[in-house]
Coordinates of C-alpha atoms in Angstrom, one line a residue:
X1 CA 0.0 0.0 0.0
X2 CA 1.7 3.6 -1.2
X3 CA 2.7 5.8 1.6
X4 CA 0.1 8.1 2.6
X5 CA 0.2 11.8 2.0
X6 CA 0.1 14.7 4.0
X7 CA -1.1 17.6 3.6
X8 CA 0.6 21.4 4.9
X9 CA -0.6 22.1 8.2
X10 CA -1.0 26.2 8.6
X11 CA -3.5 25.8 12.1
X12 CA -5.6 29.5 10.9
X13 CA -8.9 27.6 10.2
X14 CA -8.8 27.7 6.5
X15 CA -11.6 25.9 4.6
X16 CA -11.0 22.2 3.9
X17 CA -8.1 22.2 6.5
X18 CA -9.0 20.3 9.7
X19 CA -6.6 20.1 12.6
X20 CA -7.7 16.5 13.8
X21 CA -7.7 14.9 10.9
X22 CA -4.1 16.1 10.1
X23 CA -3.4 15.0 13.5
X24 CA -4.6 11.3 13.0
X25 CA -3.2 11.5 9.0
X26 CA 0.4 12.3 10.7
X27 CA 0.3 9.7 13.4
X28 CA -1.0 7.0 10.1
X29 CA 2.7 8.2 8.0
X30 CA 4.2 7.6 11.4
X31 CA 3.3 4.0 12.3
X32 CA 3.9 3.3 8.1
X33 CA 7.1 4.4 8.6
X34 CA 7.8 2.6 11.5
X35 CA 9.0 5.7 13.2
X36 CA 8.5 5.1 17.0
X37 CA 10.6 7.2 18.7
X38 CA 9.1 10.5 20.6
X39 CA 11.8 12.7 19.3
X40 CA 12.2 11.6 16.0
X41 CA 8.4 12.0 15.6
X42 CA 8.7 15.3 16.7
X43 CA 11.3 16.7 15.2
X44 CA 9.4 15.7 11.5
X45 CA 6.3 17.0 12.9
X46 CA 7.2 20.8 12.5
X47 CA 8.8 19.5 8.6
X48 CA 4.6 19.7 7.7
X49 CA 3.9 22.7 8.9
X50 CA 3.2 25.4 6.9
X51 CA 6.4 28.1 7.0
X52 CA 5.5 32.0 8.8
X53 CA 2.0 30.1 9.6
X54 CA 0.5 29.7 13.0
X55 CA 1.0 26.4 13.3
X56 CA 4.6 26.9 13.1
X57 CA 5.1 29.5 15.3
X58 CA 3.0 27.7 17.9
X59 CA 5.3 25.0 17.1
X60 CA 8.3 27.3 17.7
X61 CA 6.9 28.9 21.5
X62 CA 6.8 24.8 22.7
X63 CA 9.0 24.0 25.4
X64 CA 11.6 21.5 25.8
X65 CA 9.0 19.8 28.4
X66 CA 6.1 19.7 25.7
X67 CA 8.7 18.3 23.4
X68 CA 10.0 15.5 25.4
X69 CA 7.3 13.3 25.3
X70 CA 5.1 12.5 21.8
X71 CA 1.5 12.1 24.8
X72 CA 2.4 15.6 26.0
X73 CA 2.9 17.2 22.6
X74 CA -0.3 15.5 21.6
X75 CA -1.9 17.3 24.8
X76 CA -0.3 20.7 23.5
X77 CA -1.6 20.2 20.0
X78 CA -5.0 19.5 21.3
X79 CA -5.4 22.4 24.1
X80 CA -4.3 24.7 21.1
X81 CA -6.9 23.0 18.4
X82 CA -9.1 21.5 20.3
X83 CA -11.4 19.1 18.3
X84 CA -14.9 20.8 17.2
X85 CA -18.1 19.5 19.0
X86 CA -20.2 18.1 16.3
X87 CA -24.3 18.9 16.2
X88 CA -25.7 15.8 16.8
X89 CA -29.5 15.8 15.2
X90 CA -32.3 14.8 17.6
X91 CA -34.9 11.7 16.6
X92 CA -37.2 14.3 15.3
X93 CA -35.1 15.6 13.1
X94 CA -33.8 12.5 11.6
X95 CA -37.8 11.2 11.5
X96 CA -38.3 14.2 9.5
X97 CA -35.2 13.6 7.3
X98 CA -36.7 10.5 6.9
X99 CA -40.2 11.5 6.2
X100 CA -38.8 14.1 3.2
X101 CA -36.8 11.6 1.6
X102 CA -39.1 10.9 -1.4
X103 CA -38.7 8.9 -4.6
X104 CA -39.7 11.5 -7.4
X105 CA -42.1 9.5 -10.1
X106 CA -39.9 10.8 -12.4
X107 CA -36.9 9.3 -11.3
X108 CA -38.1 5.5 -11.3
X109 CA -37.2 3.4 -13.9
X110 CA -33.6 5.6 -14.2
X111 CA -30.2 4.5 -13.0
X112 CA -28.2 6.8 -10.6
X113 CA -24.3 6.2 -8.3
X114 CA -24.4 4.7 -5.2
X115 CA -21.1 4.1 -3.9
X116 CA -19.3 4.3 -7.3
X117 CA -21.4 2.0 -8.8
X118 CA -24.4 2.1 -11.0
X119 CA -27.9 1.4 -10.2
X120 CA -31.4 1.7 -10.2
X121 CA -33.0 4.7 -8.3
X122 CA -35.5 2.3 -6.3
X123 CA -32.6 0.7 -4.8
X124 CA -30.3 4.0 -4.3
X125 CA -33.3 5.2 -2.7
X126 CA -33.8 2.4 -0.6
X127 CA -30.1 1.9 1.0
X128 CA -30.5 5.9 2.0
X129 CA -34.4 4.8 3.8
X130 CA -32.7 2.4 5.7
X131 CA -29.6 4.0 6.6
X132 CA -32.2 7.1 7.9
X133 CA -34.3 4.5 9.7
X134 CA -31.1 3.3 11.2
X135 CA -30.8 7.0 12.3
X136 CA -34.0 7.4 13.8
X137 CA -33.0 4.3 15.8
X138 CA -36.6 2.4 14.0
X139 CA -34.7 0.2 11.8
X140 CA -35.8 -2.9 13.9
X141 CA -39.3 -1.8 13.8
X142 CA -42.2 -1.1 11.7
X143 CA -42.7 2.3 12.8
X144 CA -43.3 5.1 10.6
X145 CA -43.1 2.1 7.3
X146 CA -46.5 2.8 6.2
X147 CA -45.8 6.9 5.9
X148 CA -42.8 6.5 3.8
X149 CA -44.6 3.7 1.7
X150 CA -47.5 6.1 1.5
X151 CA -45.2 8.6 -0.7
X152 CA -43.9 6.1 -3.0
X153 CA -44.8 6.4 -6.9
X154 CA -47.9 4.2 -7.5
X155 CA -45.8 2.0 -10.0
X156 CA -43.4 0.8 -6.8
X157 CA -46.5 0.4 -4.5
X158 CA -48.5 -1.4 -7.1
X159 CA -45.5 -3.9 -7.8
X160 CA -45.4 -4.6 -3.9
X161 CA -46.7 -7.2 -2.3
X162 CA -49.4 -6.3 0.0
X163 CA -48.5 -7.4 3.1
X164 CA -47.2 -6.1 6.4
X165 CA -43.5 -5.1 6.4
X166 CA -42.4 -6.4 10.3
X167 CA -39.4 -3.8 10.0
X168 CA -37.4 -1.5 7.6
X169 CA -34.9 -4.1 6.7
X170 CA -37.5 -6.1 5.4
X171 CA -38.9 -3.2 3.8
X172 CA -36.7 -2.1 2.0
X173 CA -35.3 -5.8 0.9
X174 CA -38.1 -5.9 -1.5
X175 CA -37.8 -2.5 -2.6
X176 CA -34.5 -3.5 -3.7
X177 CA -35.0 -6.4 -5.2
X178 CA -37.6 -4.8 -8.0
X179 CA -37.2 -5.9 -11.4
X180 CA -35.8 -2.8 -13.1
X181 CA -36.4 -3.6 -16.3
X182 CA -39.9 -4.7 -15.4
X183 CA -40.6 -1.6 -13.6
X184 CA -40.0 0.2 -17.1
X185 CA -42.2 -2.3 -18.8
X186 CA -45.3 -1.3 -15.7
X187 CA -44.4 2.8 -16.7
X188 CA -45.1 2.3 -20.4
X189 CA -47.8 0.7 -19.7
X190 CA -49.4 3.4 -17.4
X191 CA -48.7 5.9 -19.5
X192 CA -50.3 4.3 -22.9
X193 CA -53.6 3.4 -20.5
X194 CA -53.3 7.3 -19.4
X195 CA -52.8 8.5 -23.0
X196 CA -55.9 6.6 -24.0
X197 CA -58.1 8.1 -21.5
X198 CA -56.5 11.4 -22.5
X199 CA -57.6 11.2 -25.7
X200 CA -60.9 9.7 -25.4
X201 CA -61.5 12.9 -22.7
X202 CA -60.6 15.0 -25.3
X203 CA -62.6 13.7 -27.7
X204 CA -65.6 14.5 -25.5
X205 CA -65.0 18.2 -25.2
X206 CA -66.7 19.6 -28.4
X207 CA -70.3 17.3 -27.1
X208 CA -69.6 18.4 -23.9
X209 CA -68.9 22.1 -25.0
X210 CA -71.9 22.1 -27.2
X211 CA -74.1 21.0 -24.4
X212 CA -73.1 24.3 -22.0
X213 CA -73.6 26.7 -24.6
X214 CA -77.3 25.0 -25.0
X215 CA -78.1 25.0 -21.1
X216 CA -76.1 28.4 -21.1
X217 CA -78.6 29.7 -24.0
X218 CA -81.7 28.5 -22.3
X219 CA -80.8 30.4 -19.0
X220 CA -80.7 33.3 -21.1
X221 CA -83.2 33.3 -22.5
X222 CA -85.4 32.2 -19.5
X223 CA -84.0 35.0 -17.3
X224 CA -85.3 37.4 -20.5
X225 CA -88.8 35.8 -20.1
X226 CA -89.0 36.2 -16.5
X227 CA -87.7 39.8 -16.4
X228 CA -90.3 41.0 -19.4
X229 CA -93.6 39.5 -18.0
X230 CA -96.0 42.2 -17.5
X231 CA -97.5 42.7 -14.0
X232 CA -101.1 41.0 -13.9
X233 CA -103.4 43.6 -13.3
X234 CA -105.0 43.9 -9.5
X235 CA -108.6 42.5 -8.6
X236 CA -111.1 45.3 -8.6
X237 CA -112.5 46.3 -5.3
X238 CA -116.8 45.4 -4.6
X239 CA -118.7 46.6 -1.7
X240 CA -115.4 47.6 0.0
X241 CA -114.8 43.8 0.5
X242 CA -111.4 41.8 -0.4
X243 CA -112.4 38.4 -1.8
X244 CA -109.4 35.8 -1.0
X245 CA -109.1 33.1 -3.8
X246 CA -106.8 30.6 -3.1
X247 CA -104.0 30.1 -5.8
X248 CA -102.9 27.5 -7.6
X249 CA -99.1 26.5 -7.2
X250 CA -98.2 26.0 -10.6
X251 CA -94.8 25.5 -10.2
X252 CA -93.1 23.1 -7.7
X253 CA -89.4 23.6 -6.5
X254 CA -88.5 20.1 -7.6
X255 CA -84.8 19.8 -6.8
X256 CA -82.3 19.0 -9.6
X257 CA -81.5 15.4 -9.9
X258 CA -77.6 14.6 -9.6
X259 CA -76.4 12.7 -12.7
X260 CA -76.9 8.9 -12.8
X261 CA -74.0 7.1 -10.9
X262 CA -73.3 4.8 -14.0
X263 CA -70.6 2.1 -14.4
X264 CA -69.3 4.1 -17.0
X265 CA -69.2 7.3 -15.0
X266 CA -67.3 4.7 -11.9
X267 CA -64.7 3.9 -14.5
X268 CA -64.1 7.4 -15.5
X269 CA -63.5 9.0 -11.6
X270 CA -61.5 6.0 -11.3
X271 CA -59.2 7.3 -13.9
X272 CA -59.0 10.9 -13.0
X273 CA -57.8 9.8 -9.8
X274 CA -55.2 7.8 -11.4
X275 CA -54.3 10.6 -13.7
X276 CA -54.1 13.7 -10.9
X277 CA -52.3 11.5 -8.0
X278 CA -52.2 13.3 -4.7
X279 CA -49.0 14.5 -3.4
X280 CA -47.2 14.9 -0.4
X281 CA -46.9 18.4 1.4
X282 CA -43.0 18.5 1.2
X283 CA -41.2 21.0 -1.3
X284 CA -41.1 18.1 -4.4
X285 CA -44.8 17.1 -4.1
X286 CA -45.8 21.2 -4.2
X287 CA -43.7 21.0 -7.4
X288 CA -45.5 18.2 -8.9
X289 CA -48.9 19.9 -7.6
X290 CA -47.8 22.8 -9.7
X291 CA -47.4 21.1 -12.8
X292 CA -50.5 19.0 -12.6
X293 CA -52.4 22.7 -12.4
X294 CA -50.5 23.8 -15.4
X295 CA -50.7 20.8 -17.0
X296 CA -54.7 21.2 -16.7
X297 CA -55.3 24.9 -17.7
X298 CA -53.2 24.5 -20.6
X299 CA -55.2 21.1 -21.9
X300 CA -58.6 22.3 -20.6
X301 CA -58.2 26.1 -19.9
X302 CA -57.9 28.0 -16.8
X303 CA -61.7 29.3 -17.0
X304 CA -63.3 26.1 -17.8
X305 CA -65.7 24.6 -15.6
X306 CA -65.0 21.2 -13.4
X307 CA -66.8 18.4 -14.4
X308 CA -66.8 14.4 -13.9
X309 CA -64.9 14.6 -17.3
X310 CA -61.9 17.0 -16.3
X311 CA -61.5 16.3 -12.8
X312 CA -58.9 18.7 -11.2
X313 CA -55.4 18.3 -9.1
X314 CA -56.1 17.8 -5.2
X315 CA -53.6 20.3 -3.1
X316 CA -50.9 18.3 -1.5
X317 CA -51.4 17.5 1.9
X318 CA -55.4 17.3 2.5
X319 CA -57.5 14.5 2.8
X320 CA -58.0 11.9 0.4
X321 CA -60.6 11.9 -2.1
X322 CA -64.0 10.8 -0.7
X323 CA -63.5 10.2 3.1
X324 CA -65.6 12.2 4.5
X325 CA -63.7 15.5 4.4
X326 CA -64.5 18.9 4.3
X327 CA -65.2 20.4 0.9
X328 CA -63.9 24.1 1.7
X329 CA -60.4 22.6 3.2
X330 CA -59.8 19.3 2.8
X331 CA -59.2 18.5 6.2
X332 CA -60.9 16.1 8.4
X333 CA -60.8 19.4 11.5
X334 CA -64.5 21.1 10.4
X335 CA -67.3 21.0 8.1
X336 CA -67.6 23.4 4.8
X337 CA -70.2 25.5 6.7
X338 CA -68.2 27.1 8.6
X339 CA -65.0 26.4 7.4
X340 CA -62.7 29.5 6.8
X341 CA -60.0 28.0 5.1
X342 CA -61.2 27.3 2.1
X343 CA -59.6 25.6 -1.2
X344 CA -59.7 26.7 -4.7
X345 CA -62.9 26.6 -5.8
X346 CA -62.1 24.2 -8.8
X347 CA -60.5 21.9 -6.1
X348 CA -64.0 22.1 -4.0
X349 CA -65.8 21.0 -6.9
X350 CA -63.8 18.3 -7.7
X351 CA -64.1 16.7 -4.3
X352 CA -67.8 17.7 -4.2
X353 CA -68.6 15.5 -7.9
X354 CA -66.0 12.8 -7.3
X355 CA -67.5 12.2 -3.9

């Protein structure tokens, strides 16, 4: 093995420059050189320090007692540079570290580096899970599993097995041992079944368009009739006596009939689901969230109207479609009547038809 070597010590905390580590480098060179002797070790010490630095004028202001011994040198050099006190994180942090390390969608079926060499991004991603878990000190558990497996692309989580992961190193095993390639073959696959829906939605747009600018029409026109009818003319008055004749409803405030909840219709919510999937409330799931909205308003347009058809992105974060939530936040905390935080209004109707 080649000779290790070392760097120019100058002791003015300079970036990259680290007194311990030159410390333990120097004491590494000694022992390969078989140097043993206190004053021999010493006397090379001051040949790696940097000349007019402070580490060689500290070197300099030693006494011949500090330079006797190589323990009582080493006691010097660490009074002088004494070794930083590192920031250890608390569990909470690390859970949270945990929690925020997300496979993007768009990263599956790549290959990425994991300790120089190549692989596939499931399994990079799952050696870092595990390594985090072993952090948090829940590797030997099952704690927190089914948050993290929560956030995972649908393709990984429809390619598990659905069972109950007893701890992360089980976990994470069969993340690992995912067919690549057959992870690639899933993604294809998704995206030809979602670019068939996409086109048959489209499709339906001029029928559908054509039937709002009829309904649209016939409130027009309605609203004209109702603000032209003339005023009936009032009963005359006989022998100073008002007559009361009972009137005849004629029309009944029959409430309107939500569309039929067809198997097609099933099928069709099922796929808008699929096609806006929920995101997480971290920084990479509001950026996804972002692009499904632009993605919408540029396909449909940002004033068009939410329908069974369109559907529309659900804010990352909130409640998942139809479990009871509130409509105005998408929280499970209060009920739309009274709720002041309310959610786009496109999102509210989505929830509200999809429901």
């Amino acid at each position: 093995m080649p000779a290790e070597r070392l760097p120019i010590f100058h002791g003015d905390g300079r970036a990259l420059e680290s007194p311990a580590d030159f410390f333990r480098s120097f004491n590494r060179a000694m022992r390969e050189q078989s140097m043993k002797m206190d004053n021999e070790k010493i006397e090379v010490f001051e040949d790696y320090l940097g000349t007019g630095s402070q580490a060689e004028t500290w070197f300099s202001s030693q006494g011949m007692k500090d330079k006797a011994l190589w323990t009582a040198f080493a006691t010097a050099f660490k009074i002088r540079w004494p070794p930083i006190t590192i920031a250890e994180k608390t569990k909470a942090e690390y859970e949270l570290e945990l929690l925020e390390h997300t496979l993007a969608n768009e990263n599956v079926r790549k290959k990425t580096t994991l300790q120089d060499k190549e692989c596939w991004t499931h399994v990079a991603w799952a050696a870092q899970a595990l390594q985090l878990a072993m952090n948090t000190d829940i590797a030997a558990s099952s704690s927190m599993i089914w948050q993290v497996h929560r956030n995972l692309p649908t393709i990984i989580k429809d390619m598990l097995a659905d069972v109950d992961f007893k701890d992360w190193t089980e976990f994470m095993e069969v993340v690992k041992k995912l067919n690549g390639v057959r992870i690639i073959e899933k993604k294809e696959q998704k995206m030809t079944e979602l670019s068939t829906l996409q086109a048959d939605l489209v499709a339906r747009i001029p029928q559908r368009v054509q039937q709002q600018n009829l309904i649209a029409a016939l409130q027009s026109q309605l609203s004209r009739m109702s603000l032209s009818s003339p005023t009936p003319p009032s009963a005359p008055l006989i022998n100073n006596t008002f007559t009361h004749v009972p009137m005849m409803q004629t029309h009944q405030n029959t409430p309107q009939q939500p569309p039929a909840i067809t198997k097609e219709l099933k099928t069709i919510i099922r796929q808008l689901v699929n096609i806006y999937p929920q995101h997480p409330d971290n920084p990479s799931g509001h950026v996804a969230y972002t692009s499904q909205v632009a993605q919408w308003n540029a396909k449909w347009g940002e004033n068009t109207r939410v329908t069974h058809e369109t559907g529309y992105p659900l804010k990352p974060g909130t409640a998942i479609i139809a479990s009871n939530e509130c409509f105005g936040c998408g929280t499970h905390r209060r009920n739309s009547c009274n709720c002041p935080l309310l959610l786009d209004h496109k999102e509210r109707l989505t929830r509200c038809l999809l429901t």
